Amino acid sequence: MTDQLHLHPLFQTRTELLAPAESAALSYKRARLFLRAHALTAQDILQCSPRFWAMLQHPLLAMDIAMFTILVCQTNLVIGTLARHLKRRPDLKPLVNRLLRLETGGIYLLTERGHGLDAFNIETTATKTPDGFILNTPREEAAKFMPGSSPRFGIPKIALAMARLIVNGEDRGTRFFIVPLCNEREMYQGVESISLPPRSGTQPFDWSITRFNNVHLPQTALVGSEIMEDFQVPPNRLQAWWNEIWRIPIGTLVVAAPWVSAMKAISFIGGRYSMVRCILGKSNQPTPILTFRTQQWPILHATAAAMVLEKYYPVAIDATMDQSIDHSVRHALAVIAKSTICRHFLRCVPEIAERCGAQGTFEHNYMAKVENDAKGAIIAEGDILALCIRLFSELLLGRYEIPLPPPEESLLARHAVALLEENIQLFKTLKCDHRSDSFNNLLLPQSQTVIEAMGHAFAYSAALKAGLPQYVLDVYECSVIRQDPAWYSECGGVNRLSQRLREDAAITSMLPHLSAILSDMNIEQYVNAPIVTDAQWKAYLSQLPVHTGNAIPVPEQFHAML
């Protein structure tokens, strides 16, 4: 049963007590167990079924982001890409079955060291030969960047590597190729995996740079739609490229999945800690630090945001998967959801970690590490700022519209509609095109603010329709007002004093319910931060190394040297 996975010994092991390589190996073992327990089919992944989304929203994924990284690459990107071709390519079924059981690891090699956001311009080449292709990395900048390609953890790996197809000296556009990388012990001939140093303060993982030195591939290595398999130049190279990387837009929403559970976890950790951590107050009586408003705000803010976003994310999934909606709008809705959820999380977690004092900075208490992990999500499956710039530009150019909640529904909806209209009018006034200096200087800096405002309106609307208590909605609304207090004062009719009073009333209303809310969040069984209770801390302390000895100090060693 997937709801009992947290009780398995693999998930009871404390990763911070392991060496980095041991921790990464554990994440691979967890990923294999997790994937097999959910028993997804290729069709589940291809069609993004409810079972696919349910797996991605499992709270355990927020507790091990390395495991989440492995699973997302394995399922959404690799299996998702291959599954579309199974009817025409039944020879791929044995490989897909091995990937579904994680007997073989799959990684997605699209971007290169010199081509991140401009991945359309990759330089890796696959030159056609009479019996297949020769895959080559022409220069250092063309090395594939970051997915874990090493054989260090006893798992054979293959890659879906995108390369430029060269036929008779002519560039015929980019294609995906299936490339065996390593067996359980070593790399295959011509493939190099360069292990990168660890990302600071994150769950250990085998991040790598991958290079190809004239690797011979068979004819069957080429994977693509029919038009891509005939070796001709696609009529529209950019459109053909987007068609091949079609799982990336889905991934935009996928990578937001664990941060809702992570926000619930940090709310629980910070809230419970603040209830049991005391200082000596008046008359030397122990006073819980939750008594102070400065402690209450970050905890209630994160708790309200977690509750609201938990209602919003399934709505975003439904809209993104709705085939009756134009594909550009569906991708836009995924961008809005990812931007809103990830940015909310990265605002909440440092506030709570800081209010937990020195304890909040240690890996075993989850918050410091998961904050750094979340920074990786900002760039995964599309850098948030770059995604917002593109979406914002297309909205200003009128290429499509996003159906926002009506302004009368909430103050946040008014804010979103007003900001978008304000920038549309400014664009018209400037009488410039979207590649001009004026657009770059005056409009692009507003892109993320506007897109996030749209997400806030969507999130509030989803929570309102789901029937969340008004005090939760009020705290969430106050947290959004804090992001743009000038607009709410100038245009929203809520001046600075009113904003402060509004926030005070919201916190006062929600605070008595905090303990019950934390208990009802369905996150406690997944949280293993010892900071939560005094008993858990004492139990954890007993697991740590103790250094003792029998040395006797020599008194003269401590005489002052003046």
Coordinates of C-alpha atoms in Angstrom, one line a residue:
M1 CA 0.0 0.0 0.0
T2 CA 1.4 3.4 -1.0
D3 CA 0.1 5.1 2.1
Q4 CA 2.3 2.8 4.2
L5 CA 5.5 3.4 2.3
H6 CA 6.8 5.8 4.9
L7 CA 7.1 2.8 7.3
H8 CA 9.4 0.9 5.0
P9 CA 13.0 0.6 6.4
L10 CA 14.3 2.5 3.3
F11 CA 12.3 5.5 4.4
Q12 CA 13.1 5.2 8.1
T13 CA 16.8 5.7 7.4
R14 CA 18.1 9.2 8.3
T15 CA 20.0 10.4 5.2
E16 CA 22.0 13.2 7.1
L17 CA 23.8 10.5 9.0
L18 CA 25.1 8.9 5.7
A19 CA 28.0 9.8 3.5
P20 CA 26.8 11.7 0.3
A21 CA 27.3 8.6 -2.0
E22 CA 25.4 6.4 0.4
S23 CA 22.5 8.9 0.6
A24 CA 22.4 9.1 -3.3
A25 CA 22.4 5.3 -3.5
L26 CA 19.5 5.3 -1.0
S27 CA 17.5 7.7 -3.1
Y28 CA 17.8 5.3 -6.1
K29 CA 16.6 2.4 -4.0
R30 CA 13.7 4.5 -2.6
A31 CA 12.8 5.5 -6.2
R32 CA 12.7 1.9 -7.4
L33 CA 10.5 0.9 -4.4
F34 CA 8.2 3.9 -4.8
L35 CA 7.8 3.4 -8.6
R36 CA 7.0 -0.3 -8.2
A37 CA 4.6 0.3 -5.4
H38 CA 2.6 2.7 -7.6
A39 CA 2.7 0.3 -10.6
L40 CA 2.1 2.8 -13.3
T41 CA 1.6 1.7 -16.8
A42 CA 3.1 3.3 -19.9
Q43 CA -0.5 4.5 -20.7
D44 CA -0.8 6.1 -17.3
I45 CA 2.3 8.2 -18.0
L46 CA 1.5 8.9 -21.6
Q47 CA -2.0 10.1 -20.8
C48 CA -1.1 11.7 -17.5
S49 CA -3.8 9.7 -15.7
P50 CA -5.1 10.4 -12.2
R51 CA -2.8 7.6 -11.0
F52 CA 0.2 9.5 -12.5
W53 CA -0.7 12.7 -10.7
A54 CA -1.5 10.9 -7.5
M55 CA 2.0 9.4 -7.5
L56 CA 3.6 12.8 -8.0
Q57 CA 1.6 14.4 -5.1
H58 CA 2.6 11.7 -2.6
P59 CA 4.1 13.5 0.5
L60 CA 7.2 11.2 0.6
L61 CA 8.5 12.9 -2.6
A62 CA 8.8 16.1 -0.7
M63 CA 11.0 14.4 1.9
D64 CA 13.6 13.2 -0.6
I65 CA 14.0 15.6 -3.6
A66 CA 16.7 13.4 -5.1
M67 CA 14.2 10.6 -5.3
F68 CA 11.7 13.0 -6.8
T69 CA 14.3 14.0 -9.4
I70 CA 14.9 10.4 -10.4
L71 CA 11.2 9.6 -10.7
V72 CA 10.3 12.7 -12.7
C73 CA 13.0 12.2 -15.2
Q74 CA 12.2 8.4 -15.4
T75 CA 8.5 8.8 -15.8
N76 CA 7.5 12.1 -17.2
L77 CA 10.4 12.7 -19.5
V78 CA 11.8 9.4 -20.6
I79 CA 8.9 7.0 -20.4
G80 CA 6.5 9.7 -21.4
T81 CA 8.5 10.4 -24.6
L82 CA 8.9 6.8 -25.5
A83 CA 5.4 5.7 -24.8
R84 CA 4.0 7.9 -27.6
H85 CA 5.9 5.8 -30.1
L86 CA 5.1 2.3 -28.8
K87 CA 2.4 1.5 -31.4
R88 CA 4.8 2.1 -34.3
R89 CA 7.8 0.9 -32.4
P90 CA 6.9 -2.3 -30.5
D91 CA 10.6 -3.0 -30.3
L92 CA 10.7 -0.4 -27.6
K93 CA 8.3 -2.2 -25.2
P94 CA 11.0 -4.3 -23.4
L95 CA 13.0 -1.1 -22.7
V96 CA 9.9 0.7 -21.4
N97 CA 9.0 -2.2 -19.2
R98 CA 12.5 -2.2 -17.7
L99 CA 12.1 1.6 -17.1
L100 CA 8.7 1.1 -15.5
R101 CA 10.3 -1.2 -12.9
L102 CA 13.5 1.0 -12.7
E103 CA 15.6 -2.0 -13.6
T104 CA 17.1 0.5 -16.1
G105 CA 17.5 4.2 -15.2
G106 CA 16.5 6.7 -17.8
I107 CA 17.8 10.3 -18.1
Y108 CA 16.9 13.1 -20.5
L109 CA 19.8 14.8 -22.2
L110 CA 18.4 17.9 -23.8
T111 CA 20.3 21.0 -22.5
E112 CA 24.0 21.5 -22.9
R113 CA 26.6 23.4 -20.8
G114 CA 26.5 26.3 -23.3
H115 CA 22.8 26.0 -24.2
G116 CA 20.4 26.1 -21.3
L117 CA 17.4 28.4 -22.1
D118 CA 18.3 28.3 -25.8
A119 CA 18.3 24.5 -26.0
F120 CA 16.9 24.8 -29.5
N121 CA 20.5 25.6 -30.5
I122 CA 22.2 22.5 -29.1
E123 CA 25.4 21.4 -30.8
T124 CA 25.6 17.6 -30.2
T125 CA 25.6 15.8 -33.5
A126 CA 24.4 12.5 -34.8
T127 CA 25.9 11.8 -38.2
K128 CA 24.1 9.3 -40.4
T129 CA 26.1 6.3 -41.5
P130 CA 25.1 3.3 -43.7
D131 CA 24.3 1.2 -40.5
G132 CA 23.3 3.9 -38.0
F133 CA 24.6 7.1 -36.5
I134 CA 27.8 8.5 -34.9
L135 CA 27.0 10.6 -31.8
N136 CA 29.6 13.2 -31.0
T137 CA 30.1 16.1 -28.6
P138 CA 31.9 18.7 -30.9
R139 CA 33.2 21.0 -28.1
E140 CA 33.2 21.5 -24.3
E141 CA 30.1 23.8 -24.5
A142 CA 28.1 21.0 -26.2
A143 CA 28.4 18.6 -23.3
K144 CA 25.0 17.5 -21.8
F145 CA 24.5 19.2 -18.5
M146 CA 23.4 17.9 -15.1
P147 CA 21.3 14.6 -15.2
G148 CA 23.0 11.8 -13.3
S149 CA 24.7 9.6 -15.9
S150 CA 27.3 7.8 -13.8
P151 CA 27.4 4.0 -13.0
R152 CA 28.1 4.5 -9.4
F153 CA 24.9 3.1 -7.9
G154 CA 24.7 -0.3 -9.7
I155 CA 21.9 0.7 -12.1
P156 CA 22.3 0.4 -15.9
K157 CA 21.3 3.6 -17.6
I158 CA 20.1 4.8 -21.0
A159 CA 19.5 8.4 -22.2
L160 CA 17.2 10.1 -24.5
A161 CA 19.8 12.5 -26.0
M162 CA 18.8 15.2 -28.4
A163 CA 21.3 15.8 -31.2
R164 CA 21.4 17.5 -34.6
L165 CA 20.9 14.9 -37.3
I166 CA 23.7 15.3 -40.0
V167 CA 23.0 13.6 -43.3
N168 CA 25.5 14.0 -46.2
G169 CA 27.0 17.0 -44.4
E170 CA 23.6 18.8 -44.0
D171 CA 22.0 19.7 -40.7
R172 CA 18.5 18.1 -40.8
G173 CA 17.3 19.5 -37.5
T174 CA 17.2 18.0 -34.0
R175 CA 16.1 14.5 -33.0
F176 CA 16.1 12.3 -29.9
F177 CA 18.3 9.2 -29.8
I178 CA 18.3 6.3 -27.4
V179 CA 21.8 6.0 -26.0
P180 CA 23.1 3.3 -23.7
L181 CA 25.2 5.1 -21.1
C182 CA 26.5 2.4 -18.7
N183 CA 25.9 -1.0 -17.2
E184 CA 25.9 -1.7 -13.5
R185 CA 29.7 -1.2 -13.3
E186 CA 31.1 1.1 -16.0
M187 CA 30.4 3.5 -18.8
Y188 CA 30.0 2.2 -22.3
Q189 CA 32.8 2.9 -24.8
G190 CA 32.9 6.5 -26.0
V191 CA 30.6 7.8 -23.3
E192 CA 32.1 10.0 -20.5
S193 CA 30.3 11.0 -17.3
I194 CA 32.0 13.8 -15.3
S195 CA 30.7 13.9 -11.7
L196 CA 29.9 17.4 -10.6
P197 CA 30.6 18.6 -7.1
P198 CA 27.5 18.6 -4.8
R199 CA 24.9 21.4 -5.0
S200 CA 25.2 23.3 -1.7
G201 CA 23.0 22.0 1.1
T202 CA 20.8 19.8 -1.0
Q203 CA 19.8 16.1 -1.0
P204 CA 22.9 14.3 -2.5
F205 CA 22.6 13.2 -6.1
D206 CA 25.0 12.2 -8.9
W207 CA 24.8 15.3 -11.0
S208 CA 26.9 14.9 -14.1
I209 CA 28.2 16.3 -17.3
T210 CA 27.9 13.8 -20.2
R211 CA 30.1 13.7 -23.3
F212 CA 30.0 11.5 -26.4
N213 CA 33.2 10.6 -28.3
N214 CA 32.1 9.1 -31.7
V215 CA 29.5 6.7 -30.1
H216 CA 28.1 4.3 -32.7
L217 CA 24.3 3.9 -32.5
P218 CA 22.1 1.5 -34.5
Q219 CA 19.3 2.7 -36.9
T220 CA 16.8 1.9 -34.1
A221 CA 18.3 4.5 -31.8
L222 CA 16.4 7.3 -33.6
V223 CA 13.1 8.1 -31.8
G224 CA 10.7 10.5 -33.3
S225 CA 7.4 11.1 -35.1
E226 CA 7.2 9.8 -38.7
I227 CA 8.2 13.2 -40.2
M228 CA 11.3 13.1 -37.9
E229 CA 12.3 9.6 -38.9
D230 CA 12.5 10.2 -42.6
F231 CA 15.7 12.2 -42.3
Q232 CA 14.2 15.2 -44.1
V233 CA 14.4 18.8 -42.9
P234 CA 11.2 19.5 -41.0
P235 CA 9.0 22.2 -42.6
N236 CA 9.2 24.2 -39.4
R237 CA 12.3 23.3 -37.3
L238 CA 11.1 25.1 -34.2
Q239 CA 7.7 23.7 -34.3
A240 CA 9.1 20.2 -34.9
W241 CA 11.5 20.7 -31.9
W242 CA 8.6 21.7 -29.6
N243 CA 6.7 18.6 -30.8
E244 CA 9.6 16.3 -29.8
I245 CA 10.1 17.9 -26.3
W246 CA 6.3 17.9 -25.6
R247 CA 6.8 16.4 -22.1
I248 CA 8.7 19.5 -21.0
P249 CA 5.5 21.7 -20.8
I250 CA 3.9 19.0 -18.7
G251 CA 7.0 18.9 -16.6
T252 CA 6.5 22.6 -15.9
L253 CA 3.5 21.6 -13.7
V254 CA 5.0 18.3 -12.5
V255 CA 8.0 20.0 -10.8
A256 CA 5.7 22.0 -8.7
A257 CA 4.1 18.9 -7.1
P258 CA 6.3 18.3 -4.0
W259 CA 6.3 21.9 -2.8
V260 CA 2.8 21.8 -1.6
S261 CA 3.6 18.9 0.7
A262 CA 6.9 20.5 1.6
M263 CA 5.0 23.7 2.6
K264 CA 2.7 21.6 4.8
A265 CA 5.8 20.0 6.3
I266 CA 7.5 23.2 7.2
S267 CA 4.3 24.6 8.6
F268 CA 3.9 21.5 10.8
I269 CA 7.6 21.6 12.0
G270 CA 7.6 25.4 12.7
G271 CA 4.2 25.3 14.3
R272 CA 4.8 22.3 16.6
Y273 CA 8.2 23.6 17.6
S274 CA 6.8 27.0 18.4
M275 CA 4.2 25.4 20.7
V276 CA 6.8 23.5 22.8
R277 CA 9.8 25.9 22.7
C278 CA 9.5 28.2 25.7
I279 CA 11.3 31.2 27.1
L280 CA 11.0 32.4 30.7
G281 CA 8.5 35.2 30.7
K282 CA 6.8 37.2 33.4
S283 CA 7.3 35.7 36.9
N284 CA 9.8 33.3 35.4
Q285 CA 7.0 31.2 33.9
P286 CA 7.7 29.3 30.7
T287 CA 6.1 31.1 27.8
P288 CA 5.8 29.4 24.4
I289 CA 7.4 31.4 21.6
L290 CA 4.2 31.1 19.6
T291 CA 2.8 33.7 22.0
F292 CA 4.6 36.4 20.0
R293 CA 3.1 37.9 16.9
T294 CA 6.4 37.8 15.1
Q295 CA 6.3 34.0 15.5
Q296 CA 2.7 33.6 14.6
W297 CA 2.8 35.4 11.3
P298 CA 5.3 33.2 9.4
I299 CA 3.7 30.0 10.7
L300 CA 0.1 31.1 9.9
H301 CA 1.3 32.5 6.6
A302 CA 2.9 29.2 5.5
T303 CA 0.0 27.1 6.9
A304 CA -2.6 29.2 5.0
A305 CA -0.6 29.1 1.8
A306 CA -0.2 25.3 2.1
M307 CA -4.0 24.9 2.5
V308 CA -4.8 27.2 -0.4
L309 CA -2.3 25.7 -2.8
E310 CA -3.4 22.2 -1.9
K311 CA -6.8 23.2 -3.3
Y312 CA -5.3 25.0 -6.3
Y313 CA -2.9 22.4 -7.6
P314 CA -5.6 19.8 -8.6
V315 CA -7.5 22.6 -10.3
A316 CA -4.3 23.5 -12.2
I317 CA -3.9 19.9 -13.2
D318 CA -7.4 19.6 -14.6
A319 CA -7.0 22.8 -16.6
T320 CA -3.6 21.9 -18.0
M321 CA -4.9 18.5 -19.1
D322 CA -8.1 19.7 -20.6
Q323 CA -7.8 19.0 -24.3
S324 CA -10.7 21.4 -25.1
I325 CA -8.4 24.3 -24.1
D326 CA -5.9 25.7 -26.6
H327 CA -2.4 24.1 -26.0
S328 CA -0.8 27.6 -25.5
V329 CA -3.3 28.5 -22.8
R330 CA -2.8 25.1 -21.1
H331 CA 0.9 25.6 -21.0
A332 CA 0.4 29.1 -19.7
L333 CA -1.8 27.8 -16.9
A334 CA 1.0 25.3 -16.0
V335 CA 3.6 28.2 -16.0
I336 CA 1.3 30.3 -13.7
A337 CA 0.9 27.3 -11.3
K338 CA 4.6 26.5 -11.1
S339 CA 5.6 30.2 -10.6
T340 CA 3.0 30.7 -7.9
I341 CA 3.6 27.5 -5.9
C342 CA 7.4 27.6 -6.0
R343 CA 7.7 31.3 -5.2
H344 CA 5.2 31.0 -2.3
F345 CA 7.3 28.1 -0.9
L346 CA 10.6 30.0 -1.2
R347 CA 9.1 33.0 0.7
C348 CA 7.7 30.8 3.5
V349 CA 10.5 28.4 4.3
P350 CA 13.3 30.9 5.2
E351 CA 10.9 32.8 7.4
I352 CA 10.0 29.7 9.4
A353 CA 13.5 28.4 9.5
E354 CA 14.8 31.7 10.9
R355 CA 12.1 31.7 13.6
C356 CA 13.3 28.3 14.7
G357 CA 16.7 29.8 15.5
A358 CA 19.9 27.7 15.3
Q359 CA 17.8 24.5 15.1
G360 CA 16.3 25.7 11.8
T361 CA 19.7 25.8 10.1
F362 CA 20.5 22.0 10.5
E363 CA 19.8 19.4 7.9
H364 CA 18.1 17.0 10.3
N365 CA 15.3 19.6 10.8
Y366 CA 14.5 19.6 7.0
M367 CA 13.9 23.3 6.4
A368 CA 17.4 24.5 5.4
K369 CA 18.0 21.5 3.0
V370 CA 14.5 21.7 1.4
E371 CA 14.9 25.4 0.8
N372 CA 18.1 24.7 -1.3
D373 CA 16.4 21.9 -3.1
A374 CA 13.5 24.2 -4.0
K375 CA 16.0 26.6 -5.7
G376 CA 16.7 23.8 -8.2
A377 CA 13.0 23.5 -8.9
I378 CA 13.0 27.2 -10.0
I379 CA 15.0 26.3 -13.1
A380 CA 13.9 22.7 -13.7
E381 CA 11.6 22.1 -16.7
G382 CA 11.9 25.8 -17.6
D383 CA 13.4 28.6 -15.6
I384 CA 10.5 30.5 -13.9
L385 CA 11.6 34.0 -14.9
A386 CA 12.1 32.9 -18.5
L387 CA 8.7 31.2 -18.6
C388 CA 7.1 34.3 -17.1
I389 CA 8.8 36.6 -19.7
R390 CA 7.6 34.5 -22.6
L391 CA 4.0 34.2 -21.2
F392 CA 3.8 37.9 -20.3
S393 CA 5.1 38.9 -23.7
E394 CA 2.5 36.7 -25.5
L395 CA -0.3 38.2 -23.4
L396 CA 0.8 41.7 -24.2
L397 CA 1.0 40.9 -27.8
G398 CA -2.6 39.5 -27.7
R399 CA -1.7 36.0 -29.0
Y400 CA -4.1 34.5 -26.5
E401 CA -6.0 35.3 -23.3
I402 CA -6.0 33.7 -19.9
P403 CA -9.5 33.4 -18.4
L404 CA -8.9 35.0 -15.0
P405 CA -11.4 34.9 -12.1
P406 CA -13.8 37.8 -12.3
P407 CA -12.5 41.0 -10.4
E408 CA -15.6 41.0 -8.2
E409 CA -14.7 37.6 -6.8
S410 CA -11.8 38.8 -4.7
L411 CA -9.4 41.6 -4.0
L412 CA -6.7 39.4 -5.4
A413 CA -8.6 38.9 -8.7
R414 CA -8.9 42.7 -9.0
H415 CA -5.2 43.0 -8.5
A416 CA -4.4 40.5 -11.2
V417 CA -6.7 42.0 -13.8
A418 CA -5.6 45.5 -13.0
L419 CA -1.9 44.7 -13.3
L420 CA -2.3 43.0 -16.6
E421 CA -4.4 45.8 -18.0
E422 CA -2.0 48.4 -16.7
N423 CA 0.9 46.8 -18.6
I424 CA -1.2 46.2 -21.8
Q425 CA -2.0 49.9 -21.8
L426 CA 1.7 50.9 -21.2
F427 CA 2.7 48.6 -24.1
K428 CA 0.2 50.4 -26.4
T429 CA 1.4 53.8 -25.1
L430 CA 5.0 53.0 -25.8
K431 CA 4.2 52.0 -29.4
C432 CA 7.2 49.6 -29.5
D433 CA 7.7 46.0 -30.4
H434 CA 8.5 43.2 -28.0
R435 CA 12.2 43.2 -28.9
S436 CA 12.7 46.9 -28.3
D437 CA 14.7 48.5 -25.6
S438 CA 11.6 50.1 -24.1
F439 CA 9.9 46.7 -23.8
N440 CA 13.0 45.2 -22.3
N441 CA 13.5 48.0 -19.8
L442 CA 10.0 48.9 -18.8
L443 CA 7.8 45.9 -19.3
L444 CA 9.9 42.7 -18.9
P445 CA 10.8 43.5 -15.2
Q446 CA 7.0 43.3 -14.5
S447 CA 6.6 39.9 -16.0
Q448 CA 7.0 37.7 -13.0
T449 CA 5.0 40.0 -10.7
V450 CA 2.0 39.9 -13.1
I451 CA 2.1 36.2 -13.7
E452 CA 2.3 35.5 -9.9
A453 CA -0.6 37.9 -9.3
M454 CA -2.6 35.8 -11.7
G455 CA -1.7 32.7 -9.8
H456 CA -2.7 34.3 -6.5
A457 CA -6.1 35.0 -8.0
F458 CA -6.5 31.4 -9.3
A459 CA -5.3 30.0 -6.0
Y460 CA -7.7 32.1 -3.9
S461 CA -10.6 31.2 -6.3
A462 CA -9.9 27.5 -6.0
A463 CA -9.7 27.7 -2.2
L464 CA -12.9 29.8 -2.0
K465 CA -14.8 27.3 -4.1
A466 CA -13.4 24.4 -2.1
G467 CA -14.9 25.9 1.1
L468 CA -11.8 26.7 3.1
P469 CA -12.6 28.7 6.3
Q470 CA -12.6 32.4 5.8
Y471 CA -9.8 32.9 8.3
V472 CA -7.5 30.8 6.1
L473 CA -8.5 32.9 3.1
D474 CA -8.0 36.1 5.0
V475 CA -4.4 35.2 6.1
Y476 CA -3.6 34.1 2.6
E477 CA -5.0 37.3 1.2
C478 CA -2.8 39.3 3.6
S479 CA 0.3 37.4 2.6
V480 CA -0.3 38.4 -1.0
I481 CA -1.0 42.0 -0.1
R482 CA 2.4 42.1 1.5
Q483 CA 3.9 41.4 -2.0
D484 CA 2.5 44.6 -3.5
P485 CA 1.3 46.9 -0.7
A486 CA 1.6 50.0 -2.8
W487 CA -1.1 48.8 -5.3
Y488 CA -3.5 47.8 -2.6
S489 CA -3.0 51.2 -1.0
E490 CA -3.2 53.3 -4.2
C491 CA -5.8 51.3 -6.1
G492 CA -7.3 48.6 -3.8
G493 CA -8.6 51.0 -1.1
V494 CA -6.6 49.4 1.7
N495 CA -4.1 51.9 3.1
R496 CA -1.1 51.0 5.1
L497 CA -2.8 51.2 8.5
S498 CA -5.8 49.2 7.1
Q499 CA -3.4 46.6 5.8
R500 CA -1.9 46.2 9.3
L501 CA -5.3 46.0 11.0
R502 CA -6.5 43.5 8.4
E503 CA -3.5 41.3 9.0
D504 CA -4.0 41.5 12.8
A505 CA -7.7 40.5 12.5
A506 CA -6.8 37.6 10.2
I507 CA -4.1 36.2 12.5
T508 CA -6.3 36.6 15.6
S509 CA -9.1 34.7 13.9
M510 CA -6.9 31.8 12.6
L511 CA -4.6 31.3 15.6
P512 CA -7.0 29.4 17.8
H513 CA -7.4 26.8 15.1
L514 CA -3.7 26.2 14.4
S515 CA -3.2 23.1 16.4
A516 CA -6.2 21.4 14.9
I517 CA -5.2 22.4 11.4
L518 CA -1.7 21.0 11.8
S519 CA -3.1 17.7 13.0
D520 CA -5.5 17.5 10.1
M521 CA -2.9 18.2 7.4
N522 CA -2.0 14.5 6.9
I523 CA 1.7 15.3 7.0
E524 CA 2.8 14.4 10.5
Q525 CA 3.6 10.7 9.6
Y526 CA 6.0 11.9 6.9
V527 CA 7.9 14.4 9.0
N528 CA 10.9 13.2 10.9
A529 CA 12.4 16.5 12.1
P530 CA 13.4 15.9 15.7
I531 CA 12.8 19.6 16.5
V532 CA 9.0 18.9 16.6
T533 CA 8.9 17.5 20.2
D534 CA 11.3 17.3 23.1
A535 CA 10.9 13.5 23.1
Q536 CA 11.8 13.2 19.4
W537 CA 14.9 15.4 20.0
K538 CA 16.1 13.3 22.9
A539 CA 15.6 10.1 20.8
Y540 CA 17.5 11.6 17.9
L541 CA 20.3 12.9 20.1
S542 CA 20.9 9.3 21.3
Q543 CA 21.8 8.3 17.7
L544 CA 24.5 10.8 17.2
P545 CA 28.2 10.1 17.7
V546 CA 29.6 10.9 21.2
H547 CA 33.3 11.6 21.6
T548 CA 34.8 10.7 25.0
G549 CA 38.3 10.1 26.3
N550 CA 40.6 9.8 29.3
A551 CA 43.2 12.5 28.5
I552 CA 44.2 14.7 31.4
P553 CA 45.1 18.3 30.7
V554 CA 48.6 19.6 31.6
P555 CA 48.0 22.7 33.7
E556 CA 51.0 24.8 32.2
Q557 CA 49.5 24.4 28.7
F558 CA 46.8 26.8 29.7
H559 CA 48.9 29.6 31.2
A560 CA 48.3 32.9 29.6
M561 CA 51.0 34.0 27.1
L562 CA 51.4 37.8 27.7

